[in-house]
Coordinates of C-alpha atoms and ligand atoms in Angstrom, one line a residue:
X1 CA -29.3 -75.1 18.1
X2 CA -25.5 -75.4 17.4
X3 CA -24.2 -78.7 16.8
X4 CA -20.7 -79.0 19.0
X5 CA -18.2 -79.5 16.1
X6 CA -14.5 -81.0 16.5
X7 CA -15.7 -83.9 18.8
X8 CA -13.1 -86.9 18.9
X9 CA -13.9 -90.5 19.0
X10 CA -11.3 -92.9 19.6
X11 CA -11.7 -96.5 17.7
X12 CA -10.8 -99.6 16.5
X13 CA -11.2 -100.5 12.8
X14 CA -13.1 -103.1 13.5
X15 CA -15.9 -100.6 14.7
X16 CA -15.7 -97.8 12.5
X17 CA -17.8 -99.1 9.6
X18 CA -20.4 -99.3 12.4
X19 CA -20.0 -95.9 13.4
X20 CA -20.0 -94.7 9.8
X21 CA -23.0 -96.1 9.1
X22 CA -24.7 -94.8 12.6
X23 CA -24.3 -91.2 11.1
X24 CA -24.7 -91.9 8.1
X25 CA -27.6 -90.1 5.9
X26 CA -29.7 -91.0 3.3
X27 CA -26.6 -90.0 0.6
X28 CA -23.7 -90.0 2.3
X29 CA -20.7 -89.0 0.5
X30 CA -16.7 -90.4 0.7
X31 CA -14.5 -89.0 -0.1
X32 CA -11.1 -91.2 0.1
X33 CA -7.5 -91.4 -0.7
X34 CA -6.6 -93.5 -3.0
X35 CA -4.1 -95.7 -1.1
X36 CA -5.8 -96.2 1.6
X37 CA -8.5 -97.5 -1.2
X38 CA -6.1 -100.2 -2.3
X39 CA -4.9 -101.0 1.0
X40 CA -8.3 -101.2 2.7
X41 CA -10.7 -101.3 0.0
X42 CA -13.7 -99.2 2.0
X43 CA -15.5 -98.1 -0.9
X44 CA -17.2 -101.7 -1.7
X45 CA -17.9 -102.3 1.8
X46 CA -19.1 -99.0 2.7
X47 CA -21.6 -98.7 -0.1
X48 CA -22.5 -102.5 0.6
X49 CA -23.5 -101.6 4.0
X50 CA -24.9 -98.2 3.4
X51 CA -26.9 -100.4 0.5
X52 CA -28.4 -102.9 2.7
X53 CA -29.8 -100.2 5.0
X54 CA -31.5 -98.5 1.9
X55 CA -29.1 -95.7 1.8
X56 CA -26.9 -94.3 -0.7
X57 CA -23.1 -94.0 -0.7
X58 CA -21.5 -92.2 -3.2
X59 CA -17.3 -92.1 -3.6
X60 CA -14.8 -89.8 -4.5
X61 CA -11.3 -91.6 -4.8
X62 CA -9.0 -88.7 -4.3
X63 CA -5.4 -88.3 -5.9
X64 CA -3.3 -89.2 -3.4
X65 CA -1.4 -86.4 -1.3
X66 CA -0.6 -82.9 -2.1
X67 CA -1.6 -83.5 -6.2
X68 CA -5.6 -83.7 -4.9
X69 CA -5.4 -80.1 -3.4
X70 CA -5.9 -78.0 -6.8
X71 CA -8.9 -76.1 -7.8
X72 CA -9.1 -78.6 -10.7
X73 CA -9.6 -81.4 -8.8
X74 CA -12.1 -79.3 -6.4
X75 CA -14.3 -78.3 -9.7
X76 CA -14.2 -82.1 -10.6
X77 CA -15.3 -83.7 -7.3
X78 CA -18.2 -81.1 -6.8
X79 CA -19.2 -81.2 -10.3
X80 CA -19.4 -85.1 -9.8
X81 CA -21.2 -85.1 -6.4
X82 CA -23.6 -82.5 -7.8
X83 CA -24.6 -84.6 -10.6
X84 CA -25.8 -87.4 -8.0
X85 CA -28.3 -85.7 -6.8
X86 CA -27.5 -84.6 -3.4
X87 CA -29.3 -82.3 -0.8
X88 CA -28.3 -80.6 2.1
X89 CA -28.9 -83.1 4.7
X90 CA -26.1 -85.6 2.6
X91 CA -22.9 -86.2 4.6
X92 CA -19.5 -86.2 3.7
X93 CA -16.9 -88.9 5.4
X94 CA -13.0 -88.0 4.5
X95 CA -10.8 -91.0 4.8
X96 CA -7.0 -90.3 3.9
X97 CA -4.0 -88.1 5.3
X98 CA -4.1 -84.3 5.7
X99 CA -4.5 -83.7 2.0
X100 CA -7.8 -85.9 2.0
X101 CA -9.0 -83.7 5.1
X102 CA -8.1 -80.5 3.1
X103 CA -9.8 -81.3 0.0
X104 CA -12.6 -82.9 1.2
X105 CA -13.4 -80.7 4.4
X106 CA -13.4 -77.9 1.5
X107 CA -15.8 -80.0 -1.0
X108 CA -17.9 -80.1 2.4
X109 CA -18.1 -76.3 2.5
X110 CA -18.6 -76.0 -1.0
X111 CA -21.4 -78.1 -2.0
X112 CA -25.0 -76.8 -1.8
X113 CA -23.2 -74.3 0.6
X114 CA -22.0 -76.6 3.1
X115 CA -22.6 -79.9 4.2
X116 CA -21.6 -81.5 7.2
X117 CA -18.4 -83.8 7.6
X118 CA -16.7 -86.1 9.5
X119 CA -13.0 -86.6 9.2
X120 CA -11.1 -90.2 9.6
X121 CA -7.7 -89.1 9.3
X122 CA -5.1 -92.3 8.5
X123 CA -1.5 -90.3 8.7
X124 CA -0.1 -89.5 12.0
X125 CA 0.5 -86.2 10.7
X126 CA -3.4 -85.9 9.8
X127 CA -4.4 -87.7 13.3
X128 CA -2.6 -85.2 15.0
X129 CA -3.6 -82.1 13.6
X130 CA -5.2 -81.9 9.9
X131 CA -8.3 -83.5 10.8
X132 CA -9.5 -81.5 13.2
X133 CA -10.2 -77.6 13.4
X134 CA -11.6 -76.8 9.9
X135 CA -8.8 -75.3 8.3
X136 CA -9.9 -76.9 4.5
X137 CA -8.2 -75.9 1.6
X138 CA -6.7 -76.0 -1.5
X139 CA -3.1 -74.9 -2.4
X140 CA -2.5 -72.1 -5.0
X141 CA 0.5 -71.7 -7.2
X142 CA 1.5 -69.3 -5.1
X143 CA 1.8 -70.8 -1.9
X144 CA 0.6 -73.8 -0.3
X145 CA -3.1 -73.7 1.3
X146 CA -3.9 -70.2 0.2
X147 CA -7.7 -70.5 -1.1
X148 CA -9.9 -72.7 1.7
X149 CA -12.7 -72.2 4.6
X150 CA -13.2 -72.5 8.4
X151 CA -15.5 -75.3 8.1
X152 CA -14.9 -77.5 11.4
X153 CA -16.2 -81.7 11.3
X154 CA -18.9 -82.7 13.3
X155 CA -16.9 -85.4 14.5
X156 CA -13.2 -86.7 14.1
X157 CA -12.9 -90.3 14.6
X158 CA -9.2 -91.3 15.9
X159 CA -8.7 -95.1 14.6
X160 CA -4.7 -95.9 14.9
X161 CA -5.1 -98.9 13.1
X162 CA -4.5 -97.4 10.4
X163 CA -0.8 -96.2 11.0
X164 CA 0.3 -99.8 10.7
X165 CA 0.4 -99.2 6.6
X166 CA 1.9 -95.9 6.9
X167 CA 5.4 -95.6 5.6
X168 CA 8.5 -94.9 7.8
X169 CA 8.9 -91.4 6.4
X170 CA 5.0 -90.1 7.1
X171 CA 6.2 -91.9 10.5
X172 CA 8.9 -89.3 11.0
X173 CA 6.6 -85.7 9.5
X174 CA 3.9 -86.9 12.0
X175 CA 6.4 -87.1 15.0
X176 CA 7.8 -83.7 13.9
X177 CA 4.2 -82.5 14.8
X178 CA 4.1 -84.0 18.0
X179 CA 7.2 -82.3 18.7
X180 CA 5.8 -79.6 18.3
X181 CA 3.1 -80.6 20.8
X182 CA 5.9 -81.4 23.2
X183 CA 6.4 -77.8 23.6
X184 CA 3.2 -76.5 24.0
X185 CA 2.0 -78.7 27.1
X186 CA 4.1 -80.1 29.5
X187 CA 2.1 -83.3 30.3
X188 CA 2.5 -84.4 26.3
X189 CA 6.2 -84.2 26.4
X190 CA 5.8 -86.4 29.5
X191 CA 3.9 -88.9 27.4
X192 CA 6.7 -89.1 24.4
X193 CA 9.7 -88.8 27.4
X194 CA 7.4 -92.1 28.5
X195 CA 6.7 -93.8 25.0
X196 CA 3.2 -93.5 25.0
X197 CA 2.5 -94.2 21.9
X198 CA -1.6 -94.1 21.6
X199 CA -1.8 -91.6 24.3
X200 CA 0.3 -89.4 23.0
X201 CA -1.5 -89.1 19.9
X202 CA -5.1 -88.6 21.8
X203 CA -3.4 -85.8 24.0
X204 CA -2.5 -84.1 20.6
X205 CA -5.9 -83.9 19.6
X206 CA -7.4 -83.1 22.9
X207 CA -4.7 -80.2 23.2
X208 CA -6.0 -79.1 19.4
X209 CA -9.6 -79.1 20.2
X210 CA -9.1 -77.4 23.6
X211 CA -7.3 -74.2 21.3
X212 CA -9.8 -74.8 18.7
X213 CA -13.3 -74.5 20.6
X214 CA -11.9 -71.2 22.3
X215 CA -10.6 -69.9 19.1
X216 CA -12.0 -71.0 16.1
X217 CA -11.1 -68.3 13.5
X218 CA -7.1 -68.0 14.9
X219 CA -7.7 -64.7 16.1
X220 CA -5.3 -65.2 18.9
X221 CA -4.9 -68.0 21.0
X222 CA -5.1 -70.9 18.0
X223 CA -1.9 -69.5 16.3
X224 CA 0.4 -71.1 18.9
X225 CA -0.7 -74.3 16.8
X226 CA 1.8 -72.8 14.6
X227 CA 4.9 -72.7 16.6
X228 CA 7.9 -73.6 14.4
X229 CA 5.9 -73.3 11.3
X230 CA 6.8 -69.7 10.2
X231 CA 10.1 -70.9 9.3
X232 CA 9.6 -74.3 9.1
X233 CA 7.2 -73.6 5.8
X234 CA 10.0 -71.9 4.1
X235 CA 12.2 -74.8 4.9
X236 CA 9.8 -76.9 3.9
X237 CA 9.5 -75.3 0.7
X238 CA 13.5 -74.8 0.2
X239 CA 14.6 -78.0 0.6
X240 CA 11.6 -80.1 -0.2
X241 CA 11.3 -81.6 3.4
X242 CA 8.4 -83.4 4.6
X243 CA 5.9 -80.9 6.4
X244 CA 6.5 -82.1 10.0
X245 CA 10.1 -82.6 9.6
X246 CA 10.3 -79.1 8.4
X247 CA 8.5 -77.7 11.5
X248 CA 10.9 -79.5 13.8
X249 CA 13.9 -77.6 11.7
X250 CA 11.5 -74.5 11.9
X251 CA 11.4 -75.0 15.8
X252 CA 14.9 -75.7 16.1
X253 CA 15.8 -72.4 14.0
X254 CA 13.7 -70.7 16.3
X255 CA 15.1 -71.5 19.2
X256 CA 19.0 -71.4 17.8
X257 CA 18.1 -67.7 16.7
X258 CA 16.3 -66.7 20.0
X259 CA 19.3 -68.5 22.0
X260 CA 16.7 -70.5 24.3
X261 CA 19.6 -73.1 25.3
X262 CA 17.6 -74.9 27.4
X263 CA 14.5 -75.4 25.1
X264 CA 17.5 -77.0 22.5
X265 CA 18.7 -78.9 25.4
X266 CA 15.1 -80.4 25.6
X267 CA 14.1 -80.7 21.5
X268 CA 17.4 -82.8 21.3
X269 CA 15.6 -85.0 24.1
X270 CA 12.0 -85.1 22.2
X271 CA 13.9 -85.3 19.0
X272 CA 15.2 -88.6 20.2
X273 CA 12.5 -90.3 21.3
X274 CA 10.6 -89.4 18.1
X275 CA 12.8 -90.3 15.8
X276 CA 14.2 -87.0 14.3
X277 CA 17.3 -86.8 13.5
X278 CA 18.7 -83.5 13.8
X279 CA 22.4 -83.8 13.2
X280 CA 22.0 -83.8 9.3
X281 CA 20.9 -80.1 9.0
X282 CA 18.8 -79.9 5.6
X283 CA 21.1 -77.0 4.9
X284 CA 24.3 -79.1 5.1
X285 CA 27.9 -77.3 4.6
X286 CA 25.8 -74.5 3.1
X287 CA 24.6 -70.9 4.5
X288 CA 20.4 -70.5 3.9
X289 CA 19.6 -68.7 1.1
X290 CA 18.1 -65.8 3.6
X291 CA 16.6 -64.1 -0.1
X292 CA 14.5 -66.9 -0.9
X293 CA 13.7 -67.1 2.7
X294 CA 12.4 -63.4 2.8
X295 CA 10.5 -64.2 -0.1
X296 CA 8.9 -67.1 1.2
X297 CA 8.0 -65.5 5.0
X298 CA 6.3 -62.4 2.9
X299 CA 3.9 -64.8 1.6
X300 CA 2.7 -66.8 5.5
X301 CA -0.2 -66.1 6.5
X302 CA 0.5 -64.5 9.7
X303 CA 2.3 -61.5 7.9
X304 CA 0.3 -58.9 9.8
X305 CA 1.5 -55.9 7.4
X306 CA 3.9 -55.6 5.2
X307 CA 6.8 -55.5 7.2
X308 CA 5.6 -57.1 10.7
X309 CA 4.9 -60.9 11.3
X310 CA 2.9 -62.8 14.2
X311 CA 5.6 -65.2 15.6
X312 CA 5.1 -67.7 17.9
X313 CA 7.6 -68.0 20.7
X314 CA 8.3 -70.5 23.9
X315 CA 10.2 -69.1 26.3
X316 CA 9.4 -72.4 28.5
X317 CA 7.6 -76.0 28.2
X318 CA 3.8 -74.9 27.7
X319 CA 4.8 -71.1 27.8
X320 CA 4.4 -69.7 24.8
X321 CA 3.6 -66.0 23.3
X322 CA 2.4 -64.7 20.4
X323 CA 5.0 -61.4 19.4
X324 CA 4.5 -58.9 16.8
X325 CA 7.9 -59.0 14.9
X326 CA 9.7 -56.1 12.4
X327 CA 10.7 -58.5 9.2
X328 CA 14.1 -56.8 9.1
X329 CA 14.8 -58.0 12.6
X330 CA 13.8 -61.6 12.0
X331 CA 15.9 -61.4 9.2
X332 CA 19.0 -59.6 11.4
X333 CA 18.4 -62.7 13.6
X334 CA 18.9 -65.1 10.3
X335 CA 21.9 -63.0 9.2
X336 CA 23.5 -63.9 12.4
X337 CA 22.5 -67.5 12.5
X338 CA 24.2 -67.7 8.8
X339 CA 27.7 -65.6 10.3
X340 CA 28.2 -68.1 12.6
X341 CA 27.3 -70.9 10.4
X342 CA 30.6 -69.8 9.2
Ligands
LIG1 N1 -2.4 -76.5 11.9 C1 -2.7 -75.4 12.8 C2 -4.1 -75.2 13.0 O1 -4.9 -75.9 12.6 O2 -4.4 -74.1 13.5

């Protein structure tokens, strides 16, 4: 019997230590950021309820963000788990942003090899795409989330309580996602245009599983998930942006290079309502440095040789392609972009 993974549950806190404990095992393992730790303080009452039902709960506190996503800190966590005597039918909760998801969706596929999880994702960036679709990993010094799994939760669990401690700037990265969204299917943008907040976000995740049931692995259809991020990850990288804000600079490059006028016409709209503000170009009064860029794209994972790259392209609102594109004429395109910079 397979177990239908990526399923979404929408909550309030107020119910999700219930629902924790209702699939719960007999050692159930968290692993949890450590702000949301001090802000919420979960691992005391999880393992106080857990307790009182004669289970076992044991806790990971995770570095917060990126600094958790090493193969240090993965040899650490499994080594501790592993010494707390576990079996296969233990559990493992993640509670925490998209670098909680990443590093402890990947401890899940690791230990005793592989455990189920569940994923409570507290970052709108997380909520709207991290936590759901298995892509677990760690990053390597290479490149960002180079060494990781396919290894899908059984269940996500969608509480937005939680964005009420999230900082103004994790805000922003998370709405640069759901811009993103904006351009895949028509009826999200109609949310945002509409300032549905909570909707929007479910719609996200819906739209994410919908991709991710028909196409697990990415061999096709899932890479339009990554619209915008073939460039955005190397602006992300050169000018230390915030992932989402980068893939709204990535989708605006896009478009500026492809000369989609009317897609512009409409990110400007989205951009609006969600906050971004693209006047302030991260490159400023400077041209992009188009060799650090090069370097950067030969290193994405949707390189498909050499010299050729899978990029993602809308041509309308929920129209998009996936085109096989020569390097040297995405970089002709960039060489233009940076001439008329001027
Ligand atoms: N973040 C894109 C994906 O999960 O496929």
């Amino acid at each position: 019997l397979i177990k239908e993974k990526n399923q979404i549950k929408k909550l309030n806190f107020i119910d999700l230590v219930d629902e924790i404990e209702k699939k719960s095992t007999q050692t159930t393992l968290f692993i949890i950021d450590e702000n949301i730790e001090k802000n919420y303080q979960l691992k005391a009452l999880l393992e106080s309820r857990l307790q009182s039902n004669s289970k076992r709960a044991i806790t990971w506190i995770a570095k917060p963000g990126e600094p958790t996503k090493t193969l240090n800190e993965v040899e650490r966590c499994c080594e501790f788990f592993l010494s707390q005597q576990i079996t296969r039918q233990s559990v493992v909760f993640t509670i925490g942003g998209g670098a909680t998801s990443d590093f402890g969706g990947f401890i899940a596929s690791l230990l005793l090899r592989g455990l189920s999880w569940n994923s409570i994702p507290t970052s709108l960036l997380s909520m709207v795409d991290a936590a759901l679709g298995g892509k677990v990993g760690v990053n390597s010094t290479q490149a960002k989330n180079l060494i990781g799994a396919f290894h899908s939760p059984d269940q996500v669990y969608l509480c937005c309580d939680f964005l009420k401690t999230l900082p103004s700037e994790e805000r922003i990265s998370g709405n640069g996602e759901i811009l993103k969204y904006c351009f895949l299917d028509s009826s999200i943008s109609e949310l945002v245009l509409t300032d549905q907040r909570e909707e929007t976000i479910l719609a996200c995740l819906n739209f994410k599983k919908k991709i991710v049931d028909l196409d697990p692995f990415e061999a096709n259809q899932r890479k339009i998930l990554n619209l915008g991020h073939t460039l955005g990850h190397c602006l992300e990288r050169m000018y230390a942006l915030p992932h989402g804000v980068a893939v709204a600079w990535g989708i605006f490059l896009l478009l500026t290079i492809e000369n989609n006028q009317s897609l512009l016409k409409k990110l400007k709209e989205f951009a609006l309502k969600l906050d971004l503000d693209l006047k302030a170009t991260p490159w400023g009064s400077h041209k992009l440095d188009l060799k650090i860029l090069e370097s950067l794209l030969k290193m994405d994972k949707k390189m498909t040789s050499t010299d050729e790259i899978d990029l993602i392209l809308a041509s309308d609102l929920g129209e998009i392609k996936i085109e096989k594109r020569k390097l040297d004429h995405l970089m002709n395109q960039l060489h233009e972009f940076n001439h008329d910079l001027g």
